[in-house]
PDB file of C-alpha atoms and ligand atoms in Angstrom:
ATOM      1  CA  MET J 108     -20.289  17.153  -4.300  1.00 98.00           C
ATOM      2  CA  ASN J 109     -21.500  13.918  -5.802  1.00 98.00           C
ATOM      3  CA  VAL J 110     -18.775  12.657  -8.248  1.00 98.00           C
ATOM      4  CA  ILE J 111     -19.742   9.586 -10.400  1.00 99.00           C
ATOM      5  CA  ILE J 112     -16.981   7.831 -12.004  1.00 98.00           C
ATOM      6  CA  THR J 113     -17.325   4.677 -14.151  1.00 98.00           C
ATOM      7  CA  GLY J 114     -14.404   2.257 -14.476  1.00 98.00           C
ATOM      8  CA  ALA J 115     -12.865   3.749 -11.062  1.00 98.00           C
ATOM      9  CA  SER J 116     -11.041   0.884  -9.599  1.00 98.00           C
ATOM     10  CA  LYS J 117      -7.912   1.196 -11.648  1.00 96.00           C
ATOM     11  CA  GLY J 118      -5.902   3.374 -13.835  1.00 97.00           C
ATOM     12  CA  ILE J 119      -7.300   6.888 -15.011  1.00 98.00           C
ATOM     13  CA  GLY J 120     -10.490   6.468 -13.271  1.00 98.00           C
ATOM     14  CA  LYS J 121      -9.067   5.637  -9.868  1.00 98.00           C
ATOM     15  CA  ALA J 122      -6.705   8.589 -10.247  1.00 98.00           C
ATOM     16  CA  ILE J 123      -9.705  10.966 -10.882  1.00 98.00           C
ATOM     17  CA  ALA J 124     -11.400   9.321  -7.853  1.00 98.00           C
ATOM     18  CA  ASP J 125      -8.439   9.877  -5.680  1.00 98.00           C
ATOM     19  CA  LYS J 126      -8.231  13.481  -6.728  1.00 98.00           C
ATOM     20  CA  PHE J 127     -11.770  14.418  -5.933  1.00 98.00           C
ATOM     21  CA  ALA J 128     -11.827  12.204  -2.647  1.00 98.00           C
ATOM     22  CA  ALA J 129      -9.062  14.441  -1.267  1.00 98.00           C
ATOM     23  CA  ASP J 130     -11.665  17.402  -1.058  1.00 98.00           C
ATOM     24  CA  GLY J 131     -14.023  15.151   0.977  1.00 98.00           C
ATOM     25  CA  ASN J 132     -16.580  14.616  -1.954  1.00 98.00           C
ATOM     26  CA  THR J 133     -18.999  11.617  -2.284  1.00 98.00           C
ATOM     27  CA  ILE J 134     -17.564   9.244  -5.064  1.00 98.00           C
ATOM     28  CA  VAL J 135     -19.774   6.763  -6.612  1.00 98.00           C
ATOM     29  CA  ALA J 136     -17.493   4.373  -8.315  1.00 98.00           C
ATOM     30  CA  CYS J 137     -18.408   1.407 -10.593  1.00 98.00           C
ATOM     31  CA  ALA J 138     -16.398  -1.475 -12.239  1.00 98.00           C
ATOM     32  CA  ARG J 139     -17.072  -5.111 -12.816  1.00 98.00           C
ATOM     33  CA  ASN J 140     -14.576  -6.584 -10.270  1.00 98.00           C
ATOM     34  CA  GLU J 141     -15.932  -5.998  -6.907  1.00 98.00           C
ATOM     35  CA  VAL J 142     -12.803  -7.095  -5.152  1.00 98.00           C
ATOM     36  CA  ASP J 143     -10.781  -4.332  -6.851  1.00 98.00           C
ATOM     37  CA  LEU J 144     -13.643  -1.874  -6.212  1.00 98.00           C
ATOM     38  CA  TYR J 145     -13.645  -2.421  -2.442  1.00 98.00           C
ATOM     39  CA  LYS J 146      -9.775  -2.291  -2.155  1.00 98.00           C
ATOM     40  CA  MET J 147     -10.076   1.042  -3.843  1.00 98.00           C
ATOM     41  CA  MET J 148     -12.863   2.214  -1.472  1.00 97.00           C
ATOM     42  CA  GLU J 149     -10.837   1.217   1.592  1.00 98.00           C
ATOM     43  CA  GLU J 150      -7.747   2.874   0.194  1.00 98.00           C
ATOM     44  CA  LEU J 151      -9.493   6.273  -0.432  1.00 98.00           C
ATOM     45  CA  GLN J 152     -11.440   6.297   2.836  1.00 97.00           C
ATOM     46  CA  THR J 153      -8.365   5.516   4.804  1.00 98.00           C
ATOM     47  CA  LYS J 154      -6.247   8.190   2.924  1.00 98.00           C
ATOM     48  CA  TYR J 155      -9.009  10.722   3.024  1.00 98.00           C
ATOM     49  CA  PRO J 156     -11.372  10.155   6.090  1.00 98.00           C
ATOM     50  CA  THR J 157     -13.934  12.975   5.059  1.00 98.00           C
ATOM     51  CA  CYS J 158     -14.678  11.422   1.680  1.00 98.00           C
ATOM     52  CA  LEU J 159     -17.385   8.918   1.172  1.00 98.00           C
ATOM     53  CA  VAL J 160     -17.040   6.089  -1.554  1.00 98.00           C
ATOM     54  CA  ARG J 161     -20.166   4.326  -2.687  1.00 98.00           C
ATOM     55  CA  PRO J 162     -18.832   1.265  -4.801  1.00 98.00           C
ATOM     56  CA  ARG J 163     -21.176  -0.509  -7.251  1.00 98.00           C
ATOM     57  CA  LYS J 164     -20.469  -3.601  -9.345  1.00 98.00           C
ATOM     58  CA  VAL J 165     -21.725  -2.717 -12.917  1.00 98.00           C
ATOM     59  CA  ASP J 166     -20.901  -4.146 -16.322  1.00 98.00           C
ATOM     60  CA  MET J 167     -21.051  -1.041 -18.444  1.00 98.00           C
ATOM     61  CA  SER J 168     -21.198  -2.778 -21.547  1.00 98.00           C
ATOM     62  CA  SER J 169     -24.793  -4.112 -20.586  1.00 98.00           C
ATOM     63  CA  MET J 170     -27.422  -1.659 -21.304  1.00 98.00           C
ATOM     64  CA  ALA J 171     -29.876  -3.050 -18.686  1.00 98.00           C
ATOM     65  CA  GLU J 172     -27.109  -2.857 -16.017  1.00 98.00           C
ATOM     66  CA  VAL J 173     -26.194   0.651 -16.866  1.00 98.00           C
ATOM     67  CA  LYS J 174     -30.009   1.893 -16.643  1.00 98.00           C
ATOM     68  CA  GLU J 175     -30.207   0.056 -13.268  1.00 98.00           C
ATOM     69  CA  PHE J 176     -27.122   1.949 -12.185  1.00 98.00           C
ATOM     70  CA  GLY J 177     -28.494   5.278 -13.279  1.00 98.00           C
ATOM     71  CA  LYS J 178     -31.743   4.564 -11.445  1.00 98.00           C
ATOM     72  CA  TRP J 179     -29.791   3.368  -8.265  1.00 98.00           C
ATOM     73  CA  ILE J 180     -27.937   6.711  -8.340  1.00 98.00           C
ATOM     74  CA  LEU J 181     -31.003   8.832  -8.522  1.00 98.00           C
ATOM     75  CA  ASP J 182     -32.933   6.791  -6.031  1.00 98.00           C
ATOM     76  CA  HIS J 183     -30.009   7.367  -3.556  1.00 98.00           C
ATOM     77  CA  ASN J 184     -30.257  11.095  -4.090  1.00 98.00           C
ATOM     78  CA  LEU J 185     -26.824  11.301  -5.653  1.00 98.00           C
ATOM     79  CA  VAL J 186     -27.785  13.504  -8.584  1.00 98.00           C
ATOM     80  CA  PRO J 187     -24.333  14.136 -10.161  1.00 98.00           C
ATOM     81  CA  ASP J 188     -22.406  17.287  -9.811  1.00 98.00           C
ATOM     82  CA  ILE J 189     -19.648  15.706 -11.840  1.00 98.00           C
ATOM     83  CA  LEU J 190     -20.026  12.665 -14.162  1.00 99.00           C
ATOM     84  CA  VAL J 191     -16.939  11.009 -15.779  1.00 99.00           C
ATOM     85  CA  ASN J 192     -17.808   8.593 -18.447  1.00 99.00           C
ATOM     86  CA  ASN J 193     -14.510   6.802 -18.113  1.00 98.00           C
ATOM     87  CA  ALA J 194     -15.096   2.974 -18.359  1.00 98.00           C
ATOM     88  CA  GLY J 195     -13.604   1.704 -21.575  1.00 97.00           C
ATOM     89  CA  GLN J 196     -11.383  -0.898 -22.851  1.00 94.00           C
ATOM     90  CA  PHE J 197      -8.411  -0.866 -25.330  1.00 92.00           C
ATOM     91  CA  TYR J 198      -8.264  -3.626 -27.736  1.00 89.00           C
ATOM     92  CA  PRO J 199      -5.782  -3.323 -30.748  1.00 91.00           C
ATOM     93  CA  GLY J 200      -7.299  -4.448 -34.067  1.00 94.00           C
ATOM     94  CA  SER J 201      -7.537  -3.747 -37.730  1.00 97.00           C
ATOM     95  CA  VAL J 202     -10.730  -3.267 -39.714  1.00 97.00           C
ATOM     96  CA  HIS J 203      -9.681  -6.043 -42.360  1.00 97.00           C
ATOM     97  CA  SER J 204      -8.831  -8.808 -39.766  1.00 97.00           C
ATOM     98  CA  GLU J 205     -10.722  -8.248 -36.568  1.00 96.00           C
ATOM     99  CA  GLU J 206     -12.920 -11.266 -35.656  1.00 96.00           C
ATOM    100  CA  GLU J 207     -16.685 -10.749 -36.399  1.00 96.00           C
ATOM    101  CA  GLY J 208     -18.614  -8.974 -33.447  1.00 97.00           C
ATOM    102  CA  PHE J 209     -15.464  -6.917 -32.306  1.00 96.00           C
ATOM    103  CA  LEU J 210     -16.939  -3.613 -33.346  1.00 97.00           C
ATOM    104  CA  GLU J 211     -20.110  -4.250 -31.575  1.00 97.00           C
ATOM    105  CA  LYS J 212     -18.249  -5.475 -28.411  1.00 97.00           C
ATOM    106  CA  THR J 213     -15.896  -2.431 -28.319  1.00 97.00           C
ATOM    107  CA  ILE J 214     -18.722   0.016 -29.117  1.00 98.00           C
ATOM    108  CA  GLU J 215     -20.856  -1.301 -26.233  1.00 98.00           C
ATOM    109  CA  VAL J 216     -18.098  -0.718 -23.624  1.00 98.00           C
ATOM    110  CA  ASN J 217     -16.608   2.417 -25.122  1.00 98.00           C
ATOM    111  CA  LEU J 218     -19.758   4.212 -26.375  1.00 98.00           C
ATOM    112  CA  TYR J 219     -23.039   2.815 -25.296  1.00 98.00           C
ATOM    113  CA  SER J 220     -21.890   2.913 -21.681  1.00 98.00           C
ATOM    114  CA  ALA J 221     -21.577   6.630 -21.715  1.00 98.00           C
ATOM    115  CA  TYR J 222     -24.607   7.222 -23.764  1.00 98.00           C
ATOM    116  CA  HIS J 223     -27.162   5.144 -21.578  1.00 98.00           C
ATOM    117  CA  LEU J 224     -25.764   6.342 -18.317  1.00 98.00           C
ATOM    118  CA  THR J 225     -25.769   9.973 -19.346  1.00 99.00           C
ATOM    119  CA  ARG J 226     -29.349   9.677 -20.712  1.00 98.00           C
ATOM    120  CA  ALA J 227     -30.459   8.063 -17.371  1.00 98.00           C
ATOM    121  CA  LEU J 228     -28.871  10.973 -15.255  1.00 98.00           C
ATOM    122  CA  LEU J 229     -29.552  13.838 -17.445  1.00 98.00           C
ATOM    123  CA  PRO J 230     -33.206  14.491 -16.552  1.00 98.00           C
ATOM    124  CA  ALA J 231     -32.190  15.111 -12.947  1.00 98.00           C
ATOM    125  CA  MET J 232     -29.105  17.112 -13.946  1.00 98.00           C
ATOM    126  CA  MET J 233     -31.139  19.305 -16.219  1.00 98.00           C
ATOM    127  CA  ALA J 234     -33.715  19.899 -13.582  1.00 98.00           C
ATOM    128  CA  ALA J 235     -30.906  21.045 -11.039  1.00 98.00           C
ATOM    129  CA  GLN J 236     -29.418  23.262 -14.041  1.00 98.00           C
ATOM    130  CA  LYS J 237     -26.013  22.344 -13.204  1.00 97.00           C
ATOM    131  CA  GLY J 238     -23.498  19.575 -13.516  1.00 98.00           C
ATOM    132  CA  HIS J 239     -20.309  18.661 -15.539  1.00 99.00           C
ATOM    133  CA  ILE J 240     -19.847  15.640 -17.722  1.00 99.00           C
ATOM    134  CA  PHE J 241     -16.372  14.423 -18.757  1.00 99.00           C
ATOM    135  CA  ASN J 242     -16.160  11.821 -21.502  1.00 99.00           C
ATOM    136  CA  MET J 243     -12.858   9.897 -21.606  1.00 98.00           C
ATOM    137  CA  CYS J 244     -12.083   9.991 -25.242  1.00 98.00           C
ATOM    138  CA  SER J 245      -8.416   9.429 -26.621  1.00 98.00           C
ATOM    139  CA  ILE J 246      -5.966  10.754 -29.022  1.00 98.00           C
ATOM    140  CA  ALA J 247      -7.461   7.778 -31.014  1.00 97.00           C
ATOM    141  CA  SER J 248     -10.622   9.842 -31.137  1.00 98.00           C
ATOM    142  CA  LEU J 249      -8.649  12.400 -33.274  1.00 98.00           C
ATOM    143  CA  GLN J 250      -6.236  10.560 -35.324  1.00 96.00           C
ATOM    144  CA  ALA J 251      -6.271   7.305 -37.201  1.00 96.00           C
ATOM    145  CA  TYR J 252      -3.331   4.995 -36.811  1.00 94.00           C
ATOM    146  CA  ALA J 253      -2.361   1.438 -37.855  1.00 92.00           C
ATOM    147  CA  ASN J 254      -3.833  -1.138 -35.571  1.00 93.00           C
ATOM    148  CA  GLY J 255      -6.556   1.210 -34.358  1.00 95.00           C
ATOM    149  CA  GLY J 256      -9.384  -0.603 -35.703  1.00 97.00           C
ATOM    150  CA  SER J 257     -12.469  -0.734 -33.786  1.00 97.00           C
ATOM    151  CA  TYR J 258     -11.126   0.925 -30.682  1.00 97.00           C
ATOM    152  CA  SER J 259     -10.305   4.082 -32.694  1.00 98.00           C
ATOM    153  CA  ILE J 260     -13.732   3.901 -34.251  1.00 98.00           C
ATOM    154  CA  SER J 261     -15.452   3.682 -31.013  1.00 98.00           C
ATOM    155  CA  LYS J 262     -13.452   6.629 -29.559  1.00 98.00           C
ATOM    156  CA  PHE J 263     -14.206   8.810 -32.651  1.00 98.00           C
ATOM    157  CA  ALA J 264     -17.861   7.986 -31.844  1.00 98.00           C
ATOM    158  CA  LEU J 265     -17.512   8.897 -28.258  1.00 98.00           C
ATOM    159  CA  LEU J 266     -15.996  12.385 -29.230  1.00 98.00           C
ATOM    160  CA  GLY J 267     -18.966  12.770 -31.570  1.00 98.00           C
ATOM    161  CA  PHE J 268     -21.346  11.917 -28.672  1.00 98.00           C
ATOM    162  CA  SER J 269     -19.495  14.477 -26.452  1.00 99.00           C
ATOM    163  CA  LYS J 270     -19.634  17.301 -28.999  1.00 98.00           C
ATOM    164  CA  ASN J 271     -23.425  16.847 -29.695  1.00 98.00           C
ATOM    165  CA  LEU J 272     -23.986  16.761 -25.876  1.00 98.00           C
ATOM    166  CA  ARG J 273     -22.107  19.888 -25.429  1.00 98.00           C
ATOM    167  CA  GLU J 274     -24.429  21.680 -27.772  1.00 98.00           C
ATOM    168  CA  GLU J 275     -27.655  20.325 -26.374  1.00 98.00           C
ATOM    169  CA  MET J 276     -26.440  21.189 -22.768  1.00 98.00           C
ATOM    170  CA  LYS J 277     -25.631  24.826 -23.330  1.00 98.00           C
ATOM    171  CA  PRO J 278     -28.937  26.166 -22.097  1.00 98.00           C
ATOM    172  CA  TYR J 279     -29.150  23.961 -19.036  1.00 98.00           C
ATOM    173  CA  GLY J 280     -25.977  25.160 -17.497  1.00 98.00           C
ATOM    174  CA  ILE J 281     -24.282  21.520 -17.847  1.00 98.00           C
ATOM    175  CA  LYS J 282     -20.704  21.623 -18.996  1.00 99.00           C
ATOM    176  CA  VAL J 283     -19.433  19.045 -21.105  1.00 99.00           C
ATOM    177  CA  THR J 284     -15.884  18.287 -21.656  1.00 99.00           C
ATOM    178  CA  ALA J 285     -14.047  15.782 -24.051  1.00 99.00           C
ATOM    179  CA  VAL J 286     -10.920  14.460 -22.545  1.00 99.00           C
ATOM    180  CA  CYS J 287      -8.343  13.107 -25.142  1.00 98.00           C
ATOM    181  CA  PRO J 288      -5.444  11.563 -23.627  1.00 98.00           C
ATOM    182  CA  GLY J 289      -2.460   9.897 -25.385  1.00 97.00           C
ATOM    183  CA  ALA J 290      -0.598   6.785 -23.880  1.00 96.00           C
ATOM    184  CA  THR J 291      -1.139   6.865 -20.137  1.00 97.00           C
ATOM    185  CA  MET J 292       0.494   4.200 -17.670  1.00 94.00           C
ATOM    186  CA  SER J 293      -2.450   1.931 -16.585  1.00 92.00           C
ATOM    187  CA  ALA J 294      -3.522  -1.676 -16.521  1.00 85.00           C
ATOM    188  CA  SER J 295      -4.135  -1.352 -20.339  1.00 82.00           C
ATOM    189  CA  TRP J 296      -0.468  -1.193 -20.724  1.00 85.00           C
ATOM    190  CA  GLU J 297       0.461  -4.252 -18.423  1.00 81.00           C
ATOM    191  CA  GLY J 298       2.804  -6.621 -20.049  1.00 82.00           C
ATOM    192  CA  ALA J 299       3.996  -4.054 -22.725  1.00 84.00           C
ATOM    193  CA  ASP J 300       7.577  -3.414 -22.660  1.00 87.00           C
ATOM    194  CA  ILE J 301       7.442   0.392 -22.244  1.00 89.00           C
ATOM    195  CA  ASP J 302       9.764   2.937 -20.496  1.00 90.00           C
ATOM    196  CA  PRO J 303       7.514   4.435 -17.776  1.00 87.00           C
ATOM    197  CA  LYS J 304       9.355   7.868 -18.667  1.00 90.00           C
ATOM    198  CA  ARG J 305       8.043   7.671 -22.050  1.00 95.00           C
ATOM    199  CA  ILE J 306       4.256   7.661 -21.303  1.00 96.00           C
ATOM    200  CA  MET J 307       1.998   9.971 -18.967  1.00 97.00           C
ATOM    201  CA  GLU J 308       0.862   9.078 -15.428  1.00 97.00           C
ATOM    202  CA  ALA J 309      -2.874   8.482 -14.842  1.00 97.00           C
ATOM    203  CA  ASN J 310      -2.519  11.433 -12.289  1.00 98.00           C
ATOM    204  CA  ASP J 311      -1.642  13.815 -15.133  1.00 98.00           C
ATOM    205  CA  ILE J 312      -5.071  13.147 -16.580  1.00 98.00           C
ATOM    206  CA  ALA J 313      -6.803  13.398 -13.171  1.00 98.00           C
ATOM    207  CA  GLU J 314      -5.070  16.898 -12.567  1.00 98.00           C
ATOM    208  CA  MET J 315      -6.405  18.321 -15.708  1.00 98.00           C
ATOM    209  CA  VAL J 316     -10.002  16.987 -15.255  1.00 99.00           C
ATOM    210  CA  TYR J 317      -9.975  18.484 -11.547  1.00 98.00           C
ATOM    211  CA  ALA J 318      -8.762  21.806 -12.797  1.00 98.00           C
ATOM    212  CA  ALA J 319     -11.392  21.967 -15.594  1.00 98.00           C
ATOM    213  CA  SER J 320     -13.963  21.304 -12.999  1.00 98.00           C
ATOM    214  CA  LYS J 321     -12.945  24.404 -10.909  1.00 98.00           C
ATOM    215  CA  LEU J 322     -13.813  27.109 -13.576  1.00 98.00           C
ATOM    216  CA  SER J 323     -16.850  29.587 -12.931  1.00 98.00           C
ATOM    217  CA  PRO J 324     -20.298  28.584 -14.316  1.00 97.00           C
ATOM    218  CA  MET J 325     -19.541  31.037 -17.084  1.00 98.00           C
ATOM    219  CA  ALA J 326     -16.614  29.067 -18.722  1.00 98.00           C
ATOM    220  CA  VAL J 327     -16.211  25.486 -20.051  1.00 98.00           C
ATOM    221  CA  VAL J 328     -13.208  23.570 -21.142  1.00 98.00           C
ATOM    222  CA  GLU J 329     -14.495  21.867 -24.137  1.00 98.00           C
ATOM    223  CA  ASP J 330     -11.590  19.652 -25.110  1.00 98.00           C
ATOM    224  CA  ILE J 331      -8.584  18.549 -23.022  1.00 98.00           C
ATOM    225  CA  ILE J 332      -5.747  16.945 -25.217  1.00 98.00           C
ATOM    226  CA  LEU J 333      -2.909  15.423 -23.514  1.00 98.00           C
ATOM    227  CA  ARG J 334       0.214  13.785 -25.017  1.00 98.00           C
ATOM    228  CA  PRO J 335       3.445  12.347 -23.703  1.00 98.00           C
ATOM    229  CA  GLN J 336       6.021  14.856 -23.636  1.00 97.00           C
ATOM    230  CA  LEU J 337       7.938  13.067 -26.342  1.00 96.00           C
ATOM    231  CA  GLY J 338       4.775  12.652 -28.455  1.00 96.00           C
ATOM    232  CA  ASP J 339       2.565   9.774 -29.274  1.00 94.00           C
ATOM    233  CA  LEU J 340       4.026   6.129 -29.168  1.00 88.00           C
TER     234      LEU J 340
HETATM  235  N1  NAP M  83      -4.236   4.313 -20.638  1.00 75.71           N
HETATM  236  C1  NAP M  83      -4.295   4.858 -21.843  1.00 75.71           C
HETATM  237  O1  NAP M  83      -3.094   5.025 -22.504  1.00 75.71           O
HETATM  238  C2  NAP M  83      -5.487   5.569 -22.394  1.00 75.71           C
HETATM  239  C3  NAP M  83      -5.319   6.613 -23.437  1.00 75.71           C
HETATM  240  C4  NAP M  83      -6.427   7.248 -23.873  1.00 75.71           C
HETATM  241  C5  NAP M  83      -7.658   6.905 -23.441  1.00 75.71           C
HETATM  242  N2  NAP M  83      -7.752   5.983 -22.566  1.00 75.71           N
HETATM  243  C6  NAP M  83      -9.157   5.781 -21.956  1.00 75.71           C
HETATM  244  O2  NAP M  83      -9.257   5.818 -20.623  1.00 75.71           O
HETATM  245  C7  NAP M  83     -10.166   5.128 -19.953  1.00 75.71           C
HETATM  246  C8  NAP M  83      -9.531   4.400 -18.735  1.00 75.71           C
HETATM  247  O3  NAP M  83      -8.477   3.514 -19.249  1.00 75.71           O
HETATM  248  P1  NAP M  83      -7.415   2.981 -18.323  1.00 75.71           P
HETATM  249  O4  NAP M  83      -6.074   2.737 -19.132  1.00 75.71           O
HETATM  250  O5  NAP M  83      -7.257   3.676 -17.062  1.00 75.71           O
HETATM  251  O6  NAP M  83      -7.950   1.391 -18.157  1.00 75.71           O
HETATM  252  P2  NAP M  83      -7.726   0.513 -17.049  1.00 75.71           P
HETATM  253  O7  NAP M  83      -6.421   0.673 -16.228  1.00 75.71           O
HETATM  254  O8  NAP M  83      -7.694  -0.863 -17.777  1.00 75.71           O
HETATM  255  O9  NAP M  83      -8.979   0.482 -16.023  1.00 75.71           O
HETATM  256  C9  NAP M  83     -10.124   0.387 -16.647  1.00 75.71           C
HETATM  257  C10 NAP M  83     -11.261   0.646 -15.492  1.00 75.71           C
HETATM  258  O10 NAP M  83     -12.541   0.432 -16.041  1.00 75.71           O
HETATM  259  C11 NAP M  83     -13.183  -0.772 -15.548  1.00 75.71           C
HETATM  260  N3  NAP M  83     -13.910  -1.310 -16.691  1.00 75.71           N
HETATM  261  C12 NAP M  83     -13.454  -1.842 -17.684  1.00 75.71           C
HETATM  262  N4  NAP M  83     -14.385  -2.403 -18.408  1.00 75.71           N
HETATM  263  C13 NAP M  83     -15.634  -2.157 -17.736  1.00 75.71           C
HETATM  264  C14 NAP M  83     -16.974  -2.505 -17.998  1.00 75.71           C
HETATM  265  N5  NAP M  83     -17.474  -3.180 -18.939  1.00 75.71           N
HETATM  266  N6  NAP M  83     -17.888  -2.079 -16.981  1.00 75.71           N
HETATM  267  C15 NAP M  83     -17.435  -1.408 -15.942  1.00 75.71           C
HETATM  268  N7  NAP M  83     -16.226  -1.063 -15.667  1.00 75.71           N
HETATM  269  C16 NAP M  83     -15.339  -1.502 -16.640  1.00 75.71           C
HETATM  270  C17 NAP M  83     -12.148  -1.604 -14.928  1.00 75.71           C
HETATM  271  O11 NAP M  83     -12.618  -2.454 -13.833  1.00 75.71           O
HETATM  272  P3  NAP M  83     -13.097  -3.938 -14.203  1.00 75.71           P
HETATM  273  O12 NAP M  83     -12.102  -4.552 -14.971  1.00 75.71           O
HETATM  274  O13 NAP M  83     -13.009  -4.441 -12.887  1.00 75.71           O
HETATM  275  O14 NAP M  83     -14.359  -3.679 -14.864  1.00 75.71           O
HETATM  276  C18 NAP M  83     -11.059  -0.507 -14.407  1.00 75.71           C
HETATM  277  O15 NAP M  83     -11.648   0.150 -13.126  1.00 75.71           O
HETATM  278  C19 NAP M  83     -10.726   4.163 -21.038  1.00 75.71           C
HETATM  279  O16 NAP M  83     -11.877   4.683 -21.549  1.00 75.71           O
HETATM  280  C20 NAP M  83      -9.597   4.333 -22.193  1.00 75.71           C
HETATM  281  O17 NAP M  83      -9.964   3.925 -23.424  1.00 75.71           O
HETATM  282  C21 NAP M  83      -6.718   5.356 -21.908  1.00 75.71           C
END
């Protein structure tokens, strides 16, 4: 299978790459930092010699780079069986005090990234009449909270994107799943003074994505909602 994962060099994206690499799949992994990407590739290919990792440096907040990435995937005959729109960034903020342009910057990386890559790949997936798209939303897609600001707005929008896509793709045999995790240990939490027992592991999210990808063509998991056992932080 071809598994395309954006933002796959760290955190949740890397955990998902690890899970699918273990089965010997081809993983197309993108991120901005090439050093981290190649490190991840070497790690996975050593751990799972039957997998193939195709790393690609892409800034997913740039529409031009995203479109080029989509074209590269199709030119290399890597029509996705699974597409995980995971790249995203967490910035705390508040509508009343965020600096000008903060919403635009956040929407570019958290929403337009998924929108433009999906649009680039959909014609080939629709022709194949199969595939599964996972959109990495958040608990912040479901629930407003103080200091949510533009991040939460962008994640509500990504959930809206996911739900619309789900309706559109029903007749094409393409599954769409919105993944809404709560706090998960990753680079996003670096420096925060958090008890690792209080938040989820990136692998918890990967396990659920993997399980949802294993259902028969007749069933789709529309939403995955995960929270730390002790609840939201
Ligand atoms: N961790 C949580 O608590 C949590 C909870 C709910 C939802 N999420 C969502 O889960 C996703 C992954 O989060 P994470 O916590 O695993 O993040 P992370 O550990 O910070 O990793 C983010 C990954 O995305 C890449 N990335 C970031 N900006 C990018 C860009 N503009 N273009 C391409 N790649 C980019 C990073 O690599 P480079 O920096 O090299 O580009 C890295 O590989 C995000 O969408 C996040 O909003 C996270």
